[in-house]
Amino acid sequence: MDTQVLYNIVHQEAFGLNIAIYFYLTGLSAGSFILSTLAYGFGLNQYKPLGKVGVVLATGLLIMAPLFLLIHIGMPHRAWHLFIYLNFESPITWGSFLLVLYPINCLIYGYFMFKERMKPTRIFGFIGIPLAILVHGYTGFILAFGKARALWNTALMPILFLASAIVSGIALMILVCIVRDRFFSKAKKVSQELIFSLGRLLAWMIVFDLFLVACDLIVLSISHSDAQAAAQLILSGKFSLMFLVVENLLGKIVPFILLVNPRFRSTASVIVASILVIIGIFYMRYVVVLAGEFIPLM
Amino acid sequence: MKDDKKRYAMLIDLRKCIGCNACAVACKSENNVPLGVWRSWVKKVEKGNYPDSQEFFLPVVCNNCEKPICVTVCPVWASIKRPDGIVYIDPHRCIGCRYCMAACPYGVRYIHPTRKIAEKCTWCHHRVDAGLLPACVLACPTEAILFGNLEDPESEIAKAVAKNAVQVIKPEIGTDPHTFYIALDIDVVEAKQTEKKLREDKE
């Protein structure tokens, strides 16, 4: 049966680019923080050079991220309502507390780290890990609570967000470490061992992320009709170029090959892979947010 | 009828709807709804191929759900469900975060272009509180829209809902909507603009 919409209204966009950028920045922050605790919390000493960079990045990015929320909301001067009128069923309420506690914890953790006091550093590192996971995981719940949007309403969303957060965090860390070692260290030389070890970590996190994306897609494409429409939108519709080529081919598969194939084993290829990953994860956020609300509900 | 429970509901008889848009116009005027956004509107869908085709109308208002997801996700309790079932937005509380818009399965919410807060159909709660009917109900020339207290067995709407085959939009979402329809066609609800048409409309 042919059905054709003769008239319907055009709905406003609910979440736009600002929210995608916000998710991206909290993801980078959480990823950097978790890497920074590898040495100072878990005692993996080969990652010690990451500790300070990690905490500075985590704090800086997380201070930037809520600014995009303030740009996004219509009434920024009422943002204090979030701390007075609490609806604990709403993920945004969880977030308003996490977005305060997490950077404060980062500052304390960083302070002790720079003062070289290992015991409190370790304690605040361990407090920070669940906070970092929650501060990014809750953004997955924000989308998952949009229960009529097939692309968002999945229990995989928080874990998918966390996996991509760690992927982007490692990639950012690699780039920052290379820039620091090359231009700002005394030796002016990049530590190959650290870079390759991070590269291997990145490669395997990419595999995990790809696995989650595949799980999500497979279930979407056989689920109810809205879910099939969403799968079609990202596989062959308007977002297919971004989703398939930019996010997954250039942002995950190509970097994975660059990182694991011994023929490409060089600092340059790790740099290229990291840049591709960072761009790819940005498009992941963009596609999830924008494609999720692209199909009109009525 | 003192201290009895109140639960407002709306029933739209699509067999009587002639697609005249009087409800949408009355709503715009009553609630001062700015250009480019709508609290209620009439979706028009054509089924079949001419000449064996028929145009269907679907007037859309807020469903004032029993389990409203917009109230669940509102971080500041700006969206609340009143005891009489109307989902109301406190204009002084709303921070304009748009989460309710993202979560609403029916797309009935919008951000006011200048006030920057979320607004939607509230079944004209200000009129209802004053003992009047919502503007769209009065405007409808074919009396296709009924409004009243569903808990009162003597009310017109309670009888009509009991005696007719009624349907709500997207019951599977689990929000328990309270805008009922008679002769609702699933194809009309699900019909979406094609991607090409959406792009043209947005431009």
Coordinates of C-alpha atoms in Angstrom, one line a residue:
Chain A
M1 CA 0.0 0.0 0.0
D2 CA 1.3 3.4 -1.0
T3 CA 1.2 5.9 1.8
Q4 CA 2.4 9.4 1.3
V5 CA 2.7 12.2 3.9
L6 CA 1.0 15.2 2.5
Y7 CA 1.5 17.5 5.5
N8 CA 3.3 17.2 8.7
I9 CA 5.3 19.7 10.8
V10 CA 9.1 19.8 11.0
H11 CA 10.3 19.1 14.5
Q12 CA 13.0 21.0 16.1
E13 CA 16.3 19.3 16.8
A14 CA 16.6 18.3 20.4
F15 CA 20.2 17.4 20.8
G16 CA 22.6 18.9 18.3
L17 CA 26.3 19.3 17.6
N18 CA 26.9 20.8 21.1
I19 CA 25.8 17.7 22.8
A20 CA 27.9 15.5 20.5
I21 CA 30.9 17.7 21.3
Y22 CA 30.1 17.4 25.0
F23 CA 30.0 13.6 24.8
Y24 CA 33.2 13.6 22.9
L25 CA 35.1 15.8 25.4
T26 CA 33.9 13.8 28.5
G27 CA 34.9 10.7 26.7
L28 CA 38.4 12.0 26.0
S29 CA 38.6 13.1 29.7
A30 CA 37.5 9.8 31.1
G31 CA 39.8 7.9 28.8
S32 CA 42.8 10.0 29.8
F33 CA 42.0 9.7 33.5
I34 CA 41.8 5.9 33.3
L35 CA 45.2 5.8 31.5
S36 CA 46.7 8.1 34.1
T37 CA 45.7 5.7 36.9
L38 CA 47.4 2.8 35.2
A39 CA 50.8 3.8 36.8
Y40 CA 49.7 5.7 39.8
G41 CA 46.8 3.5 40.9
F42 CA 47.6 0.1 39.6
G43 CA 51.4 0.3 39.7
L44 CA 52.1 -0.4 36.0
N45 CA 55.4 1.5 36.0
Q46 CA 55.9 1.5 32.2
Y47 CA 53.0 3.9 32.0
K48 CA 54.4 6.3 34.6
P49 CA 55.1 9.0 32.0
L50 CA 51.4 9.2 31.3
G51 CA 50.3 10.0 34.9
K52 CA 50.7 13.7 34.9
V53 CA 49.8 14.3 31.3
G54 CA 46.7 12.2 31.9
V55 CA 45.4 14.1 34.9
V56 CA 46.1 17.5 33.3
L57 CA 44.2 16.5 30.2
A58 CA 41.3 14.9 32.1
T59 CA 40.8 18.0 34.2
G60 CA 41.2 20.4 31.4
L61 CA 38.8 18.6 29.1
L62 CA 36.2 18.1 31.8
I63 CA 36.3 21.8 32.6
M64 CA 35.7 22.6 28.9
A65 CA 32.9 20.0 28.4
P66 CA 30.2 21.6 30.5
L67 CA 30.7 24.9 28.7
F68 CA 29.1 23.2 25.7
L69 CA 26.1 22.3 27.9
L70 CA 25.8 25.9 28.9
I71 CA 25.8 26.9 25.3
H72 CA 23.2 24.2 24.5
I73 CA 20.6 25.0 27.2
G74 CA 18.2 27.8 26.6
M75 CA 18.4 29.3 30.1
P76 CA 22.0 29.0 31.2
H77 CA 21.4 31.5 34.1
R78 CA 19.1 28.9 35.5
A79 CA 21.7 26.2 35.6
W80 CA 21.7 26.3 39.4
H81 CA 18.2 24.8 39.3
L82 CA 20.0 21.5 38.6
F83 CA 21.5 21.5 42.1
I84 CA 18.4 22.6 43.9
Y85 CA 15.5 20.8 42.3
L86 CA 16.6 17.2 42.2
N87 CA 14.9 14.5 40.1
F88 CA 17.0 11.4 40.8
E89 CA 15.3 9.5 38.0
S90 CA 16.8 11.8 35.4
P91 CA 20.3 11.1 34.1
I92 CA 21.0 14.8 33.9
T93 CA 20.7 15.1 37.6
W94 CA 23.2 12.3 38.1
G95 CA 25.4 14.1 35.7
S96 CA 25.2 17.5 37.4
F97 CA 26.8 16.0 40.5
L98 CA 29.3 13.8 38.6
L99 CA 30.4 16.9 36.6
V100 CA 31.2 18.6 39.9
L101 CA 32.7 15.7 41.8
Y102 CA 34.9 14.3 39.0
P103 CA 36.9 17.5 38.2
I104 CA 37.4 18.2 42.0
N105 CA 38.7 14.7 42.4
C106 CA 40.9 15.2 39.4
L107 CA 42.4 18.3 40.9
I108 CA 43.1 16.6 44.3
Y109 CA 44.6 13.6 42.5
G110 CA 46.7 15.8 40.3
Y111 CA 47.8 17.9 43.3
F112 CA 49.1 14.9 45.2
M113 CA 50.7 13.5 42.0
F114 CA 52.7 16.7 41.3
K115 CA 53.7 16.8 45.0
E116 CA 55.0 13.3 44.6
R117 CA 52.9 11.9 47.5
M118 CA 52.2 8.5 46.3
K119 CA 49.8 7.2 48.9
P120 CA 47.1 9.9 48.6
T121 CA 47.6 9.8 44.8
R122 CA 46.7 6.2 44.8
I123 CA 43.7 6.7 46.9
F124 CA 42.3 9.5 44.8
G125 CA 43.1 7.6 41.7
F126 CA 41.0 4.7 42.9
I127 CA 38.1 7.1 43.8
G128 CA 38.5 8.6 40.4
I129 CA 38.1 5.5 38.4
P130 CA 34.5 4.8 39.2
L131 CA 33.8 8.6 38.9
A132 CA 35.5 8.6 35.4
I133 CA 33.4 5.6 34.4
L134 CA 30.2 7.1 35.7
V135 CA 30.9 10.6 34.2
H136 CA 31.0 9.1 30.8
G137 CA 28.7 6.2 31.4
Y138 CA 25.9 8.4 32.4
T139 CA 25.9 10.1 29.0
G140 CA 25.1 6.8 27.6
F141 CA 22.1 6.6 29.9
I142 CA 21.0 10.1 28.7
L143 CA 20.6 8.7 25.2
A144 CA 19.2 5.4 26.3
F145 CA 16.4 7.1 28.2
G146 CA 15.1 8.5 24.9
K147 CA 13.0 5.5 24.6
A148 CA 11.3 6.1 21.3
R149 CA 14.5 6.6 19.4
A150 CA 15.7 3.2 18.3
L151 CA 19.3 4.1 17.8
W152 CA 19.6 5.4 21.4
N153 CA 17.3 3.1 23.4
T154 CA 19.7 0.2 24.0
A155 CA 21.4 -1.1 27.1
L156 CA 24.6 -1.2 25.2
M157 CA 24.8 2.6 24.9
P158 CA 26.7 3.3 28.2
I159 CA 29.2 0.5 27.6
L160 CA 29.5 1.5 23.9
F161 CA 30.3 5.0 25.1
L162 CA 32.8 3.8 27.6
A163 CA 34.7 1.7 25.0
S164 CA 34.9 4.6 22.6
A165 CA 35.9 6.9 25.4
I166 CA 38.9 4.7 26.2
V167 CA 39.8 4.3 22.6
S168 CA 39.8 8.1 22.0
G169 CA 41.6 8.7 25.4
I170 CA 44.5 6.4 24.4
A171 CA 44.8 8.0 21.0
L172 CA 44.8 11.5 22.5
M173 CA 47.4 10.4 25.1
I174 CA 49.7 9.0 22.4
L175 CA 49.6 12.3 20.5
V176 CA 50.2 14.4 23.5
C177 CA 53.0 12.3 24.7
I178 CA 54.7 12.4 21.3
V179 CA 54.4 16.2 21.2
R180 CA 55.7 16.5 24.7
D181 CA 58.6 14.2 24.3
R182 CA 59.6 15.6 20.9
F183 CA 59.4 19.3 21.7
F184 CA 59.3 19.9 25.4
S185 CA 61.5 17.2 27.0
K186 CA 65.2 17.6 27.6
A187 CA 66.1 14.7 25.3
K188 CA 63.8 15.9 22.5
K189 CA 63.3 12.3 21.7
V190 CA 60.1 10.2 21.6
S191 CA 60.1 7.1 23.8
Q192 CA 59.4 4.4 21.2
E193 CA 58.7 1.7 23.8
L194 CA 55.9 3.7 25.5
I195 CA 54.3 4.7 22.2
F196 CA 54.3 1.2 20.8
S197 CA 53.0 -0.2 24.0
L198 CA 50.1 2.3 24.0
G199 CA 49.6 1.5 20.3
R200 CA 49.0 -2.1 21.1
L201 CA 46.6 -1.2 23.9
L202 CA 44.8 1.1 21.4
A203 CA 44.6 -1.7 18.8
W204 CA 42.9 -4.1 21.2
M205 CA 40.5 -1.5 22.5
I206 CA 39.5 -0.8 18.9
V207 CA 38.7 -4.5 18.4
F208 CA 36.5 -4.4 21.5
D209 CA 34.8 -1.2 20.3
L210 CA 34.2 -2.7 16.8
F211 CA 32.7 -5.8 18.5
L212 CA 30.2 -3.6 20.4
V213 CA 29.3 -1.7 17.3
A214 CA 28.7 -4.9 15.5
C215 CA 26.5 -6.3 18.3
D216 CA 24.5 -3.1 18.3
L217 CA 24.0 -3.1 14.5
I218 CA 23.1 -6.8 14.3
V219 CA 20.4 -6.5 16.8
L220 CA 19.1 -3.2 15.4
S221 CA 18.8 -4.6 11.9
I222 CA 16.5 -7.5 13.0
S223 CA 14.6 -5.7 15.7
H224 CA 11.3 -3.7 15.4
S225 CA 10.6 -1.5 12.4
D226 CA 11.9 1.7 13.9
A227 CA 15.2 -0.1 14.7
Q228 CA 15.4 -1.4 11.2
A229 CA 14.9 2.1 9.8
A230 CA 17.6 3.4 12.1
A231 CA 20.0 0.7 11.0
Q232 CA 19.2 1.5 7.4
L233 CA 19.8 5.2 8.0
I234 CA 23.4 4.6 9.2
L235 CA 24.1 1.7 6.8
S236 CA 22.8 3.1 3.5
G237 CA 21.0 6.4 4.3
K238 CA 22.2 9.9 4.9
F239 CA 24.7 8.9 7.7
S240 CA 26.2 5.9 5.9
L241 CA 29.3 7.8 4.7
M242 CA 30.1 9.1 8.1
F243 CA 29.2 5.9 9.9
L244 CA 30.8 3.3 7.6
V245 CA 33.7 5.2 6.0
V246 CA 34.8 7.9 8.5
E247 CA 33.8 6.3 11.8
N248 CA 34.5 2.6 11.2
L249 CA 36.8 2.2 8.2
L250 CA 39.1 5.3 8.6
G251 CA 38.5 5.6 12.4
K252 CA 38.9 2.0 13.5
I253 CA 39.9 -0.6 10.8
V254 CA 42.7 1.4 9.2
P255 CA 44.2 2.5 12.5
F256 CA 44.0 -1.1 13.7
I257 CA 45.9 -2.3 10.6
L258 CA 48.5 0.4 11.0
L259 CA 49.0 -0.5 14.7
V260 CA 49.3 -4.3 14.4
N261 CA 50.9 -4.9 11.1
P262 CA 54.7 -5.1 11.6
R263 CA 55.3 -3.6 8.2
F264 CA 54.0 -0.3 9.4
R265 CA 55.8 -0.3 12.8
S266 CA 57.0 3.3 13.1
T267 CA 56.2 6.4 15.1
A268 CA 54.7 8.0 12.1
S269 CA 52.1 5.3 11.6
V270 CA 51.2 5.4 15.3
I271 CA 50.7 9.2 14.9
V272 CA 48.5 8.7 11.8
A273 CA 46.5 5.9 13.5
S274 CA 45.9 8.1 16.6
I275 CA 44.8 11.1 14.5
L276 CA 42.4 8.9 12.5
V277 CA 41.0 7.4 15.7
I278 CA 40.4 10.8 17.3
I279 CA 38.6 12.0 14.2
G280 CA 36.7 8.7 13.9
I281 CA 35.4 8.8 17.5
F282 CA 34.2 12.4 17.0
Y283 CA 32.1 11.1 14.1
M284 CA 30.9 8.3 16.3
R285 CA 29.4 10.8 18.7
Y286 CA 28.1 12.9 15.9
V287 CA 26.4 9.9 14.2
V288 CA 24.9 8.5 17.4
V289 CA 23.4 11.9 18.5
L290 CA 22.4 13.3 15.1
A291 CA 21.3 10.1 13.4
G292 CA 19.4 9.0 16.5
E293 CA 17.0 12.0 16.2
F294 CA 17.0 12.3 12.4
I295 CA 14.0 10.1 11.8
P296 CA 10.8 11.9 12.8
L297 CA 8.8 10.1 15.4
M298 CA 5.4 10.8 14.0
Chain B
M1 CA -19.1 14.8 42.7
K2 CA -17.0 15.9 45.5
D3 CA -13.3 14.9 46.1
D4 CA -13.7 12.3 43.4
K5 CA -10.6 11.4 41.5
K6 CA -10.0 13.4 38.3
R7 CA -8.3 12.1 35.3
Y8 CA -8.7 14.2 32.2
A9 CA -8.7 12.6 28.8
M10 CA -9.3 13.5 25.2
L11 CA -11.0 11.4 22.5
I12 CA -10.7 12.3 18.9
D13 CA -13.1 10.7 16.5
L14 CA -11.2 10.5 13.2
R15 CA -14.3 9.5 11.3
K16 CA -15.6 13.0 11.9
C17 CA -12.4 14.9 11.2
I18 CA -12.5 16.8 8.0
G19 CA -8.9 18.1 8.2
C20 CA -9.9 21.8 8.4
N21 CA -7.1 22.7 10.8
A22 CA -9.5 24.8 13.0
C23 CA -8.1 23.0 16.1
A24 CA -4.5 23.9 15.1
V25 CA -5.4 27.5 14.5
A26 CA -7.5 27.9 17.7
C27 CA -4.5 26.4 19.6
K28 CA -2.0 28.8 18.1
S29 CA -4.3 31.7 19.0
E30 CA -5.2 30.6 22.5
N31 CA -1.7 29.7 23.6
N32 CA 0.3 32.4 21.7
V33 CA 2.3 29.8 19.9
P34 CA 5.0 31.5 17.7
L35 CA 5.7 30.9 14.1
G36 CA 7.5 27.6 13.2
V37 CA 6.3 25.6 16.2
W38 CA 3.0 23.9 17.0
R39 CA 1.3 22.6 20.1
S40 CA -1.2 20.8 18.0
W41 CA -1.3 20.1 14.3
V42 CA -3.0 17.9 11.7
K43 CA -0.9 15.4 10.0
K44 CA -2.3 14.5 6.5
V45 CA -1.5 11.2 4.8
E46 CA -2.7 9.9 1.5
K47 CA -3.1 6.1 1.2
G48 CA -3.5 4.3 -2.1
N49 CA -3.1 5.4 -5.7
Y50 CA -5.4 7.9 -7.3
P51 CA -8.3 7.5 -8.0
D52 CA -8.5 4.6 -5.5
S53 CA -7.0 6.7 -2.7
Q54 CA -8.1 8.4 0.5
E55 CA -6.7 11.3 2.5
F56 CA -6.5 10.7 6.2
F57 CA -6.2 13.3 8.9
L58 CA -4.5 12.8 12.3
P59 CA -4.9 15.8 14.7
V60 CA -2.0 15.5 17.1
V61 CA -2.0 16.9 20.6
C62 CA 0.0 16.0 23.7
N63 CA -1.0 12.6 25.1
N64 CA -0.7 13.7 28.7
C65 CA 0.6 10.2 29.4
E66 CA -0.1 8.4 32.7
K67 CA 3.6 7.4 32.7
P68 CA 5.2 10.3 31.0
I69 CA 8.9 9.8 30.1
C70 CA 9.3 13.6 29.8
V71 CA 8.6 13.9 33.5
T72 CA 11.0 11.1 34.3
V73 CA 13.9 12.7 32.4
C74 CA 13.3 16.4 33.4
P75 CA 16.3 17.1 35.8
V76 CA 14.6 20.0 37.6
W77 CA 11.0 18.9 38.0
A78 CA 9.9 21.5 35.5
S79 CA 7.7 19.0 33.8
I80 CA 5.2 17.5 36.3
K81 CA 2.1 15.4 36.1
R82 CA -0.7 17.1 37.9
P83 CA -3.1 14.9 40.0
D84 CA -5.7 15.4 37.3
G85 CA -3.4 13.8 34.7
I86 CA -2.3 16.9 32.8
V87 CA 1.4 17.1 32.2
Y88 CA 2.4 20.7 32.9
I89 CA 5.7 22.6 32.4
D90 CA 6.6 25.2 34.9
P91 CA 7.9 28.1 32.8
H92 CA 9.9 29.5 35.7
R93 CA 11.6 26.2 36.5
C94 CA 12.6 25.0 33.0
I95 CA 16.2 25.4 32.0
G96 CA 15.7 24.6 28.4
C97 CA 17.9 21.5 28.3
R98 CA 15.7 19.9 25.6
Y99 CA 15.9 16.5 27.2
C100 CA 12.2 16.2 27.3
M101 CA 12.0 16.9 23.6
A102 CA 14.6 14.2 22.9
A103 CA 12.7 11.7 25.1
C104 CA 9.1 12.4 24.1
P105 CA 8.0 9.6 21.8
Y106 CA 5.4 11.9 20.1
G107 CA 7.5 14.9 19.3
V108 CA 4.9 17.3 20.8
R109 CA 7.4 19.5 22.6
Y110 CA 9.2 22.5 21.3
I111 CA 11.5 25.2 22.5
H112 CA 9.9 28.6 22.4
P113 CA 12.0 30.6 20.0
T114 CA 12.4 33.6 22.2
R115 CA 11.6 32.4 25.7
K116 CA 14.0 29.4 25.2
I117 CA 12.0 27.1 27.4
A118 CA 10.1 23.9 26.5
E119 CA 6.4 24.2 25.8
K120 CA 3.7 21.8 24.7
C121 CA 0.0 21.2 24.6
T122 CA -1.5 21.1 28.2
W123 CA -5.1 20.5 27.0
C124 CA -5.3 24.3 27.7
H125 CA -4.9 23.7 31.5
H126 CA -5.7 27.4 32.2
R127 CA -9.1 27.0 30.5
V128 CA -9.8 23.7 32.1
D129 CA -9.0 25.1 35.6
A130 CA -11.5 27.9 34.9
G131 CA -14.1 25.3 34.0
L132 CA -13.9 25.8 30.2
L133 CA -13.1 23.3 27.5
P134 CA -9.8 23.3 25.6
A135 CA -9.7 25.7 22.6
C136 CA -9.4 22.9 20.0
V137 CA -12.5 21.2 21.4
L138 CA -14.6 24.3 21.0
A139 CA -13.1 25.1 17.6
C140 CA -13.9 21.8 16.0
P141 CA -16.8 22.3 13.6
T142 CA -17.7 18.6 13.4
E143 CA -17.4 18.1 17.2
A144 CA -14.9 15.4 16.6
I145 CA -13.0 16.1 19.8
L146 CA -14.3 15.2 23.2
F147 CA -12.7 16.2 26.5
G148 CA -13.6 15.4 30.1
N149 CA -13.0 13.5 33.2
L150 CA -12.4 9.8 32.5
E151 CA -12.9 8.8 36.1
D152 CA -16.5 10.2 36.2
P153 CA -18.7 7.4 34.8
E154 CA -21.4 9.9 33.9
S155 CA -19.1 12.0 31.7
E156 CA -19.5 12.0 28.0
I157 CA -16.0 10.9 27.4
A158 CA -16.1 8.0 29.8
K159 CA -19.1 6.7 28.0
A160 CA -17.6 7.2 24.6
V161 CA -14.3 5.5 25.5
A162 CA -16.3 2.6 26.9
K163 CA -18.6 2.2 24.0
N164 CA -16.1 2.6 21.1
A165 CA -13.1 0.8 19.8
V166 CA -10.4 3.3 20.8
Q167 CA -6.7 3.3 20.2
V168 CA -3.8 5.4 21.3
I169 CA -0.6 6.3 19.4
K170 CA 2.3 4.0 20.0
P171 CA 1.0 2.0 22.9
E172 CA 4.1 -0.2 22.7
I173 CA 6.3 2.6 24.1
G174 CA 4.6 2.1 27.5
T175 CA 3.8 5.7 28.4
D176 CA 0.0 5.0 28.7
P177 CA -1.2 7.9 26.6
H178 CA -4.6 9.5 27.4
T179 CA -5.5 11.0 24.1
F180 CA -7.6 8.4 22.5
Y181 CA -8.6 8.0 18.9
I182 CA -11.5 6.3 17.1
A183 CA -10.6 4.9 13.7
L184 CA -6.8 5.4 14.1
D185 CA -4.9 3.9 11.2
I186 CA -1.5 2.5 12.0
D187 CA -0.1 3.4 8.5
V188 CA -1.1 7.0 9.1
V189 CA 0.7 7.1 12.4
E190 CA 3.8 5.4 11.0
A191 CA 4.0 7.3 7.7
K192 CA 7.2 9.3 7.6
Q193 CA 8.4 11.8 5.2
T194 CA 11.1 10.4 3.0
E195 CA 14.6 11.6 3.5
K196 CA 14.4 13.7 0.4
K197 CA 11.2 15.4 1.5
L198 CA 12.6 16.0 5.0
R199 CA 15.6 17.8 3.6
E200 CA 13.4 19.9 1.3
D201 CA 11.1 20.8 4.2
K202 CA 14.1 21.8 6.4
E203 CA 15.5 24.0 3.7

